[in-house]
Coordinates of N, CA and C in Angstrom, one line a residue:
M97 N -27.0 -12.9 -38.2 CA -26.2 -13.2 -37.0 C -26.4 -14.6 -36.6
I98 N -25.6 -15.4 -36.4 CA -25.6 -16.9 -36.0 C -24.9 -17.3 -34.8
A99 N -25.7 -17.7 -34.1 CA -25.3 -17.9 -32.5 C -25.5 -19.3 -32.3
S100 N -24.3 -20.2 -31.5 CA -24.6 -21.7 -31.1 C -25.7 -21.7 -30.2
L101 N -26.2 -23.1 -30.2 CA -27.3 -23.4 -29.2 C -26.8 -23.0 -27.8
G102 N -25.5 -23.5 -27.3 CA -25.0 -23.3 -26.3 C -24.9 -21.9 -25.8
A103 N -24.5 -20.9 -26.7 CA -24.7 -19.5 -26.4 C -26.0 -19.0 -26.1
V104 N -27.0 -19.4 -26.9 CA -28.2 -18.9 -26.8 C -28.8 -19.4 -25.4
A105 N -28.4 -20.8 -25.0 CA -28.9 -21.2 -23.9 C -28.2 -20.5 -22.7
A106 N -26.9 -20.1 -22.7 CA -26.3 -19.4 -21.6 C -26.9 -18.0 -21.5
L107 N -27.1 -17.5 -22.6 CA -27.6 -16.0 -22.7 C -29.1 -16.1 -22.0
A108 N -29.8 -17.1 -22.3 CA -31.3 -17.1 -21.8 C -31.2 -17.4 -20.1
M109 N -30.1 -18.3 -19.7 CA -30.0 -18.6 -18.4 C -29.6 -17.3 -17.6
N110 N -28.6 -16.6 -18.1 CA -28.2 -15.4 -17.2 C -29.1 -14.3 -17.4
A111 N -30.1 -14.2 -18.5 CA -31.2 -13.3 -18.4 C -32.1 -13.6 -17.4
A112 N -32.2 -14.8 -17.3 CA -33.3 -15.2 -16.2 C -32.9 -15.1 -14.7
F113 N -31.6 -15.0 -14.5 CA -31.1 -14.5 -12.9 C -30.7 -13.2 -13.0
T114 N -31.0 -12.3 -13.9 CA -30.4 -10.8 -13.8 C -31.6 -10.0 -13.3
D115 N -31.1 -9.1 -12.4 CA -32.3 -8.1 -11.8 C -31.7 -6.9 -12.4
F116 N -32.5 -6.1 -13.2 CA -32.2 -5.0 -13.8 C -32.7 -3.7 -12.8
S117 N -33.4 -4.0 -11.8 CA -33.8 -3.0 -11.1 C -32.8 -2.7 -10.0
C118 N -31.7 -3.3 -9.9 CA -30.6 -3.0 -9.0 C -29.3 -2.7 -9.8
S119 N -28.4 -2.5 -8.9 CA -27.0 -2.0 -9.4 C -25.9 -2.8 -8.7
D120 N -25.1 -3.4 -9.5 CA -24.0 -4.2 -9.0 C -22.6 -3.1 -8.6
I121 N -21.9 -3.4 -7.6 CA -20.8 -2.7 -7.5 C -19.6 -3.8 -7.5
I122 N -18.6 -3.3 -8.3 CA -17.4 -4.1 -8.3 C -16.1 -3.4 -7.9
G123 N -15.1 -4.0 -7.4 CA -14.0 -3.0 -7.1 C -12.8 -3.6 -6.9
V124 N -11.6 -2.9 -6.6 CA -10.3 -3.5 -6.1 C -9.6 -2.6 -5.2
V125 N -8.8 -3.1 -4.3 CA -7.9 -2.5 -3.5 C -6.4 -2.7 -4.0
F126 N -5.7 -1.7 -4.6 CA -4.6 -2.0 -5.2 C -3.4 -1.4 -4.4
D127 N -2.2 -1.9 -4.6 CA -1.0 -1.4 -4.0 C -0.4 -0.2 -5.1
D128 N -0.8 0.9 -4.7 CA -0.6 2.0 -5.4 C 1.2 2.5 -5.4
E129 N 2.0 1.6 -6.0 CA 3.3 1.8 -5.8 C 3.9 3.2 -5.9
N130 N 3.5 3.8 -7.0 CA 4.0 5.2 -7.5 C 3.2 6.3 -6.7
R131 N 2.0 6.0 -5.9 CA 1.3 6.9 -5.2 C 0.5 8.0 -6.0
N132 N 0.3 7.6 -7.2 CA -0.5 8.5 -8.0 C -2.1 8.4 -7.9
G133 N -2.5 7.4 -7.1 CA -4.2 7.3 -7.0 C -4.9 6.7 -8.0
I134 N -4.1 6.2 -9.2 CA -4.5 5.4 -10.3 C -4.1 4.1 -10.4
H135 N -4.9 3.1 -10.7 CA -4.6 1.6 -10.7 C -3.8 1.5 -12.1
D136 N -2.5 1.5 -11.9 CA -1.7 1.4 -13.0 C -1.4 -0.1 -13.5
R137 N -0.9 -0.4 -14.6 CA -0.5 -1.7 -15.0 C 0.6 -2.2 -14.2
G138 N 0.5 -3.4 -13.6 CA 1.4 -4.1 -12.7 C 1.2 -3.8 -11.2
E139 N 0.4 -3.0 -10.8 CA 0.2 -2.6 -9.4 C -0.9 -3.8 -9.0
R140 N -0.3 -4.8 -8.0 CA -1.1 -5.9 -7.6 C -2.2 -5.4 -6.7
G141 N -3.1 -6.4 -6.4 CA -4.3 -6.2 -5.5 C -3.9 -6.6 -4.1
L142 N -4.4 -5.9 -3.3 CA -4.0 -6.3 -1.8 C -5.3 -7.2 -1.2
P143 N -4.9 -8.5 -0.8 CA -5.8 -9.3 -0.3 C -6.2 -8.9 1.4
G144 N -7.5 -9.3 1.6 CA -7.8 -9.4 2.7 C -8.3 -8.0 3.4
I145 N -8.7 -7.1 2.7 CA -8.9 -5.7 3.0 C -10.6 -5.7 3.2
A146 N -10.9 -5.2 4.3 CA -12.3 -5.0 4.8 C -12.8 -3.9 4.1
I147 N -14.1 -3.8 3.7 CA -14.8 -2.7 3.0 C -16.2 -2.8 3.5
A148 N -16.7 -1.5 4.1 CA -18.0 -1.4 4.6 C -18.8 -0.5 3.8
T149 N -20.1 -0.6 3.9 CA -21.1 0.2 3.3 C -21.9 0.9 4.3
V150 N -22.7 2.0 3.9 CA -23.4 2.9 5.0 C -24.5 1.9 5.4
H151 N -24.9 0.9 4.8 CA -25.9 0.1 5.2 C -25.5 -1.1 6.2
G152 N -24.3 -1.1 6.4 CA -23.7 -2.2 7.3 C -23.2 -3.5 6.8
V153 N -23.3 -3.4 5.4 CA -22.7 -4.8 4.8 C -21.3 -4.7 4.6
W154 N -20.5 -5.9 4.9 CA -19.1 -5.8 4.9 C -18.6 -6.8 3.9
V155 N -17.6 -6.5 2.9 CA -17.0 -7.5 2.1 C -15.6 -7.5 2.5
V156 N -14.9 -8.6 2.0 CA -13.3 -8.6 2.1 C -12.7 -8.9 0.7
T157 N -11.6 -8.2 0.5 CA -11.1 -8.5 -0.9 C -10.4 -9.8 -0.9
D158 N -10.5 -10.5 -2.1 CA -9.9 -11.9 -2.4 C -8.5 -11.7 -2.5
R159 N -7.9 -12.8 -3.0 CA -6.3 -12.9 -3.1 C -5.9 -12.0 -4.2
L160 N -6.8 -11.4 -5.0 CA -6.4 -10.4 -6.2 C -6.8 -9.1 -5.5
G161 N -7.2 -8.9 -4.7 CA -7.8 -7.4 -4.1 C -9.0 -7.1 -4.6
R162 N -9.8 -8.0 -5.2 CA -11.2 -7.6 -5.7 C -12.2 -7.8 -4.8
F163 N -13.2 -7.1 -5.1 CA -14.6 -7.5 -4.2 C -15.8 -7.1 -5.1
V164 N -16.9 -7.5 -4.7 CA -18.1 -7.4 -5.4 C -19.2 -7.4 -4.4
L165 N -20.1 -6.4 -4.8 CA -21.4 -6.3 -4.1 C -22.6 -6.5 -4.9
P166 N -23.0 -7.7 -5.4 CA -24.0 -8.0 -6.2 C -25.4 -7.5 -5.9
C167 N -26.0 -6.7 -6.7 CA -27.3 -6.1 -6.4 C -27.3 -5.2 -5.2
A168 N -26.2 -4.5 -5.0 CA -26.0 -3.8 -3.7 C -26.8 -2.5 -3.5
V169 N -27.4 -1.8 -4.6 CA -28.3 -0.8 -4.5 C -29.5 -1.0 -5.4
V170 N -30.7 -0.7 -4.8 CA -32.0 -0.6 -5.5 C -32.3 0.7 -5.7
P171 N -31.7 1.4 -6.7 CA -31.9 2.9 -6.9 C -33.4 3.2 -7.2
G172 N -33.6 4.5 -6.8 CA -34.9 5.0 -7.1 C -34.9 5.4 -8.6
R173 N -36.0 6.1 -9.0 CA -36.2 6.2 -10.3 C -35.2 7.3 -10.9
F174 N -34.5 7.9 -10.2 CA -33.5 8.9 -10.7 C -32.2 8.5 -10.2
G175 N -31.9 7.4 -9.6 CA -30.6 6.8 -8.9 C -30.6 7.0 -7.5
S176 N -29.5 6.8 -7.2 CA -29.2 6.7 -5.5 C -27.7 6.9 -5.3
S177 N -27.4 7.6 -4.3 CA -26.2 7.6 -3.8 C -25.6 6.5 -2.9
Y178 N -24.3 6.0 -3.1 CA -23.9 4.9 -2.5 C -22.5 5.2 -1.8
I179 N -22.2 4.9 -0.6 CA -20.8 5.2 0.0 C -20.2 3.9 0.4
L180 N -18.8 3.7 0.2 CA -18.1 2.7 0.6 C -16.8 3.1 1.1
K181 N -16.4 2.4 2.3 CA -15.4 2.8 3.1 C -14.4 1.8 3.4
V182 N -13.1 1.9 3.2 CA -12.0 0.8 3.6 C -11.8 0.8 5.1
D183 N -11.8 -0.1 5.8 CA -11.4 -0.2 7.3 C -9.8 -0.3 7.1
T184 N -9.3 0.9 7.5 CA -7.8 1.1 7.2 C -7.1 0.2 8.2
R185 N -7.8 -0.4 9.3 CA -7.0 -1.4 10.2 C -6.9 -2.6 9.8
T186 N -7.4 -2.8 8.5 CA -7.2 -4.1 7.7 C -6.0 -4.0 6.7
L187 N -5.5 -2.7 6.5 CA -4.4 -2.6 5.4 C -3.1 -3.0 6.0
P188 N -2.2 -3.6 5.2 CA -0.9 -4.1 5.6 C -0.2 -3.1 6.4
Q189 N 0.6 -3.7 7.4 CA 1.2 -2.7 8.2 C 2.2 -1.8 7.5
G190 N 2.0 -0.6 7.8 CA 3.0 0.4 7.1 C 2.4 1.1 5.8
Y191 N 1.1 0.8 5.5 CA 0.2 1.2 4.2 C -0.5 2.4 4.8
E192 N -0.8 3.2 3.9 CA -1.9 4.2 4.0 C -2.6 4.3 2.6
L193 N -3.9 5.0 2.7 CA -4.5 5.0 1.4 C -4.1 6.3 0.7
T194 N -4.0 6.0 -0.6 CA -3.7 7.1 -1.6 C -4.9 7.6 -2.4
T195 N -6.1 7.1 -2.2 CA -7.3 7.5 -2.8 C -8.4 7.8 -1.6
R196 N -9.4 8.3 -2.3 CA -10.6 8.9 -1.2 C -11.0 7.7 -0.4
N197 N -11.3 8.2 0.8 CA -11.9 7.2 1.6 C -12.8 8.1 2.6
P198 N -14.1 7.9 2.6 CA -14.9 7.0 1.6 C -15.0 7.4 0.3
A199 N -15.5 6.2 -0.6 CA -15.7 6.6 -1.9 C -17.2 6.8 -2.1
W200 N -17.5 7.7 -2.8 CA -19.3 8.1 -3.2 C -19.5 7.8 -4.7
L201 N -20.4 7.0 -4.9 CA -20.9 6.9 -6.4 C -22.3 7.1 -6.6
R202 N -22.8 7.6 -7.6 CA -24.0 7.6 -7.9 C -24.5 6.4 -8.8
A203 N -25.4 5.7 -8.3 CA -26.0 4.3 -8.8 C -27.2 4.6 -9.7
S204 N -27.1 4.0 -10.8 CA -28.4 3.8 -11.8 C -28.7 2.5 -11.9
Q205 N -30.0 2.3 -12.2 CA -30.6 0.9 -12.3 C -30.0 0.1 -13.4
G206 N -29.7 -1.1 -13.2 CA -29.2 -2.2 -14.2 C -27.8 -1.8 -14.7
R207 N -26.9 -1.1 -13.8 CA -25.6 -0.6 -14.2 C -24.8 -1.4 -13.2
V208 N -23.6 -1.7 -13.8 CA -22.5 -2.1 -12.9 C -21.5 -1.0 -12.7
H209 N -21.1 -0.5 -11.3 CA -20.1 0.4 -11.0 C -19.0 -0.1 -10.4
Q210 N -17.8 0.7 -10.7 CA -16.6 0.2 -10.4 C -16.0 1.2 -9.5
V211 N -15.3 0.7 -8.3 CA -14.7 1.5 -7.3 C -13.3 0.9 -7.2
R212 N -12.3 1.8 -6.9 CA -10.9 1.6 -7.0 C -10.3 2.3 -5.6
F213 N -9.8 1.4 -4.7 CA -9.1 2.2 -3.6 C -7.5 2.0 -3.6
G214 N -6.7 2.9 -3.8 CA -5.4 2.7 -3.7 C -4.7 2.8 -2.2
A215 N -3.7 1.9 -2.1 CA -3.0 2.1 -0.8 C -1.5 1.7 -1.1
A216 N -0.6 2.5 -0.3 CA 0.9 2.4 -0.6 C 1.5 2.6 0.7
R217 N 2.8 2.1 0.8 CA 3.6 2.0 2.0 C 3.8 3.5 2.4
T218 N 3.8 4.0 3.7 CA 3.9 5.3 4.1 C 5.1 5.9 3.5
A219 N 5.3 7.0 3.2 CA 6.5 7.8 2.8 C 7.7 7.7 3.9
P220 N 8.9 7.2 3.6 CA 10.0 7.4 4.6 C 10.2 8.9 5.1
A221 N 10.5 8.8 6.5 CA 10.7 10.3 6.9 C 12.1 10.5 6.6
V222 N 12.3 11.8 6.5 CA 13.5 12.3 6.1 C 14.4 12.2 7.4
G223 N 15.8 11.4 7.0 CA 16.8 11.2 7.8 C 17.3 12.4 8.7
R224 N 17.3 13.6 8.4 CA 17.6 14.7 9.0 C 16.8 15.2 10.2
L225 N 15.6 15.0 10.0 CA 14.5 15.4 11.0 C 14.6 14.3 12.0
L226 N 15.1 13.1 11.9 CA 15.1 12.1 13.0 C 16.4 11.9 13.7
D227 N 17.5 12.5 13.1 CA 18.8 12.2 13.6 C 19.1 13.4 14.5
P228 N 19.3 13.1 15.9 CA 19.4 14.3 16.8 C 20.8 15.0 16.6
S229 N 21.9 14.2 15.9 CA 23.2 14.6 15.7 C 23.3 15.7 14.6
A230 N 22.1 15.8 13.8 CA 22.0 16.7 12.6 C 21.6 18.1 13.1
R231 N 20.9 18.2 14.2 CA 20.6 19.6 14.8 C 21.8 20.4 15.1
R232 N 22.0 21.5 14.8 CA 23.0 22.4 15.1 C 22.6 24.1 15.2

C-alpha cells in the first residue's frame, strides 16, 4: 500500500490528538415529517435545539441540527451508561418529539456513538371535536 506524505502526516497528527480511553457522541435533531421516528432521506435538521447530559453539560444544535460531545464519556473497563435529553422548550413552536427522550446509550472506550432525536409538528386536532355546532 502506498500513501502520500501528506496523508501519512495527517494520520500521525490525528493519532497524536486522539484519546482512545474516552467515547465521542455525535447526533442530530431532525424534522420527522412522516412522524415515524426514523431519520429518513430529505428530513432536515432543526437548528438551535438544546440538549443536556446528566453531568450538566449542555450543547446546542448547529444550523443543520447536528451536535457533538467530544470525549463525553470516559467509560470503565466494561463500558458506561450515558443519558442525553432534549430541552423541549427549545423546539420550534408547535413541535413535539417523535423519539424517546431521554436517550440512553451504552458507551465503550474509543468508540463514536450516534444519537438521533426526531421532532414533528403536533398532529392537527379533528375538526368535529372542536366545532360546537357538530355536537347533536
